PDB file of C-alpha atoms in Angstrom:
ATOM      1  CA  MET A 141      18.101   7.407  14.628  1.00 59.00           C
ATOM      2  CA  ASN A 142      15.314  10.446  16.005  1.00 78.00           C
ATOM      3  CA  TRP A 143      14.661  12.238  13.030  1.00 79.00           C
ATOM      4  CA  SER A 144      14.496  15.659  13.820  1.00 85.00           C
ATOM      5  CA  ARG A 145      12.930  18.795  11.434  1.00 82.00           C
ATOM      6  CA  ASN A 146      16.359  20.196  10.818  1.00 87.00           C
ATOM      7  CA  LYS A 147      17.810  16.296   9.609  1.00 92.00           C
ATOM      8  CA  SER A 148      14.965  16.535   7.550  1.00 92.00           C
ATOM      9  CA  LEU A 149      15.451  19.757   5.903  1.00 94.00           C
ATOM     10  CA  CYS A 150      18.951  18.725   5.979  1.00 95.00           C
ATOM     11  CA  LEU A 151      18.381  15.661   3.973  1.00 96.00           C
ATOM     12  CA  SER A 152      16.042  17.137   1.558  1.00 96.00           C
ATOM     13  CA  ARG A 153      18.787  20.291   0.794  1.00 97.00           C
ATOM     14  CA  VAL A 154      21.306  17.078   0.080  1.00 97.00           C
ATOM     15  CA  CYS A 155      18.992  15.742  -2.201  1.00 98.00           C
ATOM     16  CA  VAL A 156      18.120  18.600  -3.754  1.00 98.00           C
ATOM     17  CA  ALA A 157      21.779  19.305  -4.293  1.00 98.00           C
ATOM     18  CA  VAL A 158      22.194  15.845  -5.082  1.00 98.00           C
ATOM     19  CA  PHE A 159      19.861  15.600  -8.026  1.00 98.00           C
ATOM     20  CA  ALA A 160      20.758  19.003  -9.486  1.00 98.00           C
ATOM     21  CA  VAL A 161      24.487  17.879  -9.831  1.00 98.00           C
ATOM     22  CA  LEU A 162      22.795  14.434 -11.252  1.00 98.00           C
ATOM     23  CA  LEU A 163      20.608  16.780 -14.105  1.00 98.00           C
ATOM     24  CA  ALA A 164      23.766  18.091 -15.100  1.00 98.00           C
ATOM     25  CA  ALA A 165      25.707  15.631 -15.839  1.00 98.00           C
ATOM     26  CA  LEU A 166      22.849  13.784 -17.316  1.00 97.00           C
ATOM     27  CA  ALA A 167      22.392  16.592 -19.493  1.00 97.00           C
ATOM     28  CA  ALA A 168      26.150  17.564 -20.536  1.00 98.00           C
ATOM     29  CA  GLY A 169      26.409  13.501 -20.710  1.00 97.00           C
ATOM     30  CA  ALA A 170      22.951  12.824 -22.765  1.00 97.00           C
ATOM     31  CA  PRO A 171      25.268  12.350 -26.805  1.00 95.00           C
ATOM     32  CA  TRP A 172      27.748   9.893 -25.013  1.00 95.00           C
ATOM     33  CA  LEU A 173      24.956   8.113 -22.503  1.00 93.00           C
ATOM     34  CA  TRP A 174      22.044   7.272 -25.075  1.00 92.00           C
ATOM     35  CA  PRO A 175      24.046   5.480 -27.631  1.00 91.00           C
ATOM     36  CA  ARG A 176      25.308   3.231 -25.263  1.00 89.00           C
ATOM     37  CA  LEU A 177      21.803   2.731 -23.500  1.00 87.00           C
ATOM     38  CA  LEU A 178      19.904   2.525 -26.997  1.00 84.00           C
ATOM     39  CA  ARG A 179      22.807   0.154 -28.412  1.00 72.00           C
ATOM     40  CA  ARG A 180      20.589  -2.999 -27.935  1.00 67.00           C
ATOM     41  CA  GLY A 181      17.495  -0.899 -29.228  1.00 64.00           C
ATOM     42  CA  ASP A 182      17.037   1.486 -31.815  1.00 73.00           C
ATOM     43  CA  ALA A 183      20.115   3.677 -32.490  1.00 78.00           C
ATOM     44  CA  SER A 184      17.693   6.446 -34.934  1.00 86.00           C
ATOM     45  CA  LEU A 185      16.116   7.297 -31.629  1.00 91.00           C
ATOM     46  CA  VAL A 186      19.150   8.569 -30.200  1.00 93.00           C
ATOM     47  CA  PRO A 187      18.730  11.973 -31.131  1.00 95.00           C
ATOM     48  CA  LEU A 188      15.216  11.979 -29.925  1.00 95.00           C
ATOM     49  CA  TYR A 189      16.379  10.952 -26.490  1.00 96.00           C
ATOM     50  CA  VAL A 190      19.794  13.697 -26.217  1.00 97.00           C
ATOM     51  CA  ALA A 191      16.443  16.507 -27.616  1.00 97.00           C
ATOM     52  CA  VAL A 192      13.674  15.095 -24.342  1.00 98.00           C
ATOM     53  CA  THR A 193      17.026  15.023 -22.310  1.00 98.00           C
ATOM     54  CA  TRP A 194      17.714  19.147 -23.345  1.00 98.00           C
ATOM     55  CA  PHE A 195      14.161  19.518 -23.325  1.00 98.00           C
ATOM     56  CA  SER A 196      12.987  18.601 -20.045  1.00 98.00           C
ATOM     57  CA  ALA A 197      16.208  19.757 -18.412  1.00 98.00           C
ATOM     58  CA  VAL A 198      14.946  23.235 -18.777  1.00 98.00           C
ATOM     59  CA  PRO A 199      12.138  22.632 -16.449  1.00 98.00           C
ATOM     60  CA  ALA A 200      14.322  20.228 -13.998  1.00 98.00           C
ATOM     61  CA  ALA A 201      16.516  22.936 -13.067  1.00 98.00           C
ATOM     62  CA  VAL A 202      13.804  25.277 -12.332  1.00 98.00           C
ATOM     63  CA  VAL A 203      11.756  22.645 -10.150  1.00 98.00           C
ATOM     64  CA  LEU A 204      15.306  21.917  -8.312  1.00 98.00           C
ATOM     65  CA  TRP A 205      15.805  25.427  -7.375  1.00 98.00           C
ATOM     66  CA  ARG A 206      12.776  25.905  -6.585  1.00 98.00           C
ATOM     67  CA  LEU A 207      12.625  22.834  -4.181  1.00 98.00           C
ATOM     68  CA  HIS A 208      15.613  24.931  -2.602  1.00 98.00           C
ATOM     69  CA  LEU A 209      13.579  27.905  -2.227  1.00 97.00           C
ATOM     70  CA  LEU A 210      10.948  26.126  -0.624  1.00 96.00           C
ATOM     71  CA  LEU A 211      13.163  24.502   1.726  1.00 97.00           C
ATOM     72  CA  ALA A 212      15.043  28.019   2.672  1.00 96.00           C
ATOM     73  CA  SER A 213      11.726  29.633   3.503  1.00 96.00           C
ATOM     74  CA  ILE A 214      10.902  26.235   5.258  1.00 94.00           C
ATOM     75  CA  GLY A 215      13.940  26.279   7.283  1.00 94.00           C
ATOM     76  CA  ARG A 216      13.462  30.020   8.006  1.00 94.00           C
ATOM     77  CA  GLY A 217       9.935  29.066   9.763  1.00 92.00           C
ATOM     78  CA  ASP A 218       7.955  30.329   6.824  1.00 91.00           C
ATOM     79  CA  VAL A 219       5.672  27.712   6.131  1.00 92.00           C
ATOM     80  CA  PHE A 220       2.431  28.851   4.574  1.00 92.00           C
ATOM     81  CA  CYS A 221       3.731  31.863   2.766  1.00 93.00           C
ATOM     82  CA  ALA A 222       2.692  33.483  -0.876  1.00 93.00           C
ATOM     83  CA  GLN A 223       6.002  32.607  -2.197  1.00 95.00           C
ATOM     84  CA  ASN A 224       5.961  29.502  -1.188  1.00 95.00           C
ATOM     85  CA  ALA A 225       2.279  28.752  -3.176  1.00 95.00           C
ATOM     86  CA  ARG A 226       3.799  30.623  -5.621  1.00 96.00           C
ATOM     87  CA  SER A 227       7.049  28.130  -5.479  1.00 97.00           C
ATOM     88  CA  LEU A 228       4.443  24.920  -5.864  1.00 97.00           C
ATOM     89  CA  ARG A 229       2.550  26.628  -8.893  1.00 97.00           C
ATOM     90  CA  ILE A 230       5.661  27.372 -10.725  1.00 98.00           C
ATOM     91  CA  ILE A 231       6.877  23.473  -9.761  1.00 98.00           C
ATOM     92  CA  SER A 232       3.719  22.119 -11.311  1.00 98.00           C
ATOM     93  CA  TRP A 233       3.957  23.628 -14.321  1.00 98.00           C
ATOM     94  CA  CYS A 234       7.263  23.155 -14.647  1.00 98.00           C
ATOM     95  CA  CYS A 235       5.798  19.557 -14.161  1.00 98.00           C
ATOM     96  CA  ILE A 236       3.403  19.895 -16.618  1.00 98.00           C
ATOM     97  CA  ALA A 237       6.111  21.641 -19.519  1.00 98.00           C
ATOM     98  CA  ALA A 238       7.866  18.465 -19.380  1.00 98.00           C
ATOM     99  CA  GLY A 239       5.152  16.161 -19.460  1.00 98.00           C
ATOM    100  CA  LEU A 240       4.614  18.131 -23.252  1.00 98.00           C
ATOM    101  CA  VAL A 241       8.105  17.743 -23.898  1.00 98.00           C
ATOM    102  CA  TYR A 242       7.523  13.779 -23.262  1.00 98.00           C
ATOM    103  CA  LEU A 243       4.353  14.066 -24.845  1.00 98.00           C
ATOM    104  CA  ALA A 244       5.446  15.616 -28.117  1.00 97.00           C
ATOM    105  CA  GLY A 245       8.553  12.517 -27.978  1.00 97.00           C
ATOM    106  CA  GLY A 246       5.480   9.751 -27.614  1.00 96.00           C
ATOM    107  CA  ALA A 247       5.104  10.229 -31.610  1.00 95.00           C
ATOM    108  CA  TRP A 248       8.253   9.066 -32.228  1.00 93.00           C
ATOM    109  CA  ASP A 249       9.065   6.440 -28.989  1.00 93.00           C
ATOM    110  CA  ALA A 250       5.737   5.439 -26.861  1.00 93.00           C
ATOM    111  CA  TYR A 251       7.823   4.725 -23.702  1.00 93.00           C
ATOM    112  CA  LEU A 252       8.166   8.286 -23.341  1.00 96.00           C
ATOM    113  CA  LEU A 253       4.016   8.498 -23.279  1.00 97.00           C
ATOM    114  CA  ILE A 254       4.428   6.802 -19.838  1.00 97.00           C
ATOM    115  CA  LEU A 255       6.991   9.508 -18.738  1.00 97.00           C
ATOM    116  CA  ALA A 256       4.228  12.252 -20.432  1.00 98.00           C
ATOM    117  CA  ALA A 257       1.776  10.869 -17.848  1.00 98.00           C
ATOM    118  CA  THR A 258       3.735  10.320 -14.915  1.00 98.00           C
ATOM    119  CA  ALA A 259       5.027  14.268 -15.167  1.00 98.00           C
ATOM    120  CA  GLY A 260       1.500  15.445 -16.017  1.00 97.00           C
ATOM    121  CA  PHE A 261       0.123  13.470 -12.869  1.00 98.00           C
ATOM    122  CA  VAL A 262       2.241  14.582 -10.591  1.00 98.00           C
ATOM    123  CA  GLY A 263       1.947  18.406 -11.925  1.00 97.00           C
ATOM    124  CA  LEU A 264      -1.781  18.172 -11.243  1.00 97.00           C
ATOM    125  CA  ILE A 265      -1.229  16.584  -7.484  1.00 97.00           C
ATOM    126  CA  LEU A 266       0.864  19.938  -6.625  1.00 97.00           C
ATOM    127  CA  ARG A 267      -1.800  22.299  -8.543  1.00 97.00           C
ATOM    128  CA  VAL A 268      -4.089  20.952  -5.978  1.00 97.00           C
ATOM    129  CA  LEU A 269      -1.338  20.750  -3.339  1.00 96.00           C
ATOM    130  CA  LYS A 270      -0.978  24.628  -4.085  1.00 96.00           C
ATOM    131  CA  ASN A 271      -4.737  25.225  -3.991  1.00 96.00           C
ATOM    132  CA  VAL A 272      -4.040  23.962  -0.305  1.00 96.00           C
ATOM    133  CA  PHE A 273      -1.600  26.208   0.117  1.00 93.00           C
ATOM    134  CA  GLU A 274      -2.818  29.015  -1.127  1.00 95.00           C
ATOM    135  CA  GLU A 275      -6.213  28.997   1.116  1.00 95.00           C
ATOM    136  CA  ALA A 276      -3.913  28.351   4.190  1.00 94.00           C
ATOM    137  CA  VAL A 277      -2.280  31.306   3.397  1.00 93.00           C
ATOM    138  CA  ARG A 278      -5.058  33.036   3.927  1.00 93.00           C
ATOM    139  CA  ILE A 279      -6.602  31.644   6.565  1.00 93.00           C
ATOM    140  CA  LYS A 280      -3.314  32.448   8.021  1.00 89.00           C
ATOM    141  CA  GLU A 281      -3.117  35.883   6.563  1.00 88.00           C
ATOM    142  CA  GLU A 282      -6.853  36.238   8.181  1.00 88.00           C
ATOM    143  CA  ASN A 283      -5.796  35.194  11.365  1.00 87.00           C
ATOM    144  CA  ASP A 284      -2.392  37.221  11.724  1.00 82.00           C
ATOM    145  CA  TYR A 285      -4.918  40.195  11.599  1.00 82.00           C
ATOM    146  CA  THR A 286      -7.638  38.740  14.138  1.00 78.00           C
ATOM    147  CA  ILE A 287      -7.329  40.038  17.720  1.00 62.00           C
TER     148      ILE A 287
END
């Protein structure tokens, strides 16, 4: 199969939509899901996992929305623009916010510390990528004004 730019963008948009549906299902079903998943473990952790799910669903939803905007902008041919750098900034802060939620939950269950470290690391990578995008936007704007 020959992947084109449009096919790749379409696949990314479908993935964002699928993850949005899964996020909504997870958030709505958390009180039903966690007692079943933790049945073999400590059932006293169910309220913690439900709360962590709900609190981390907010930044996750923002990430999915900003990814949607980012993909729409790229689809229009606007790659190195201030809006995309802003989207990356917001996404990175959302990863860090989710990491803080997991870090707080890690006080009761150490497994959440792995998620905290992962979310924080992804947030850091996105901050660096955002800085690269901002510099590319600056260079593009300079070149646009150069004859």
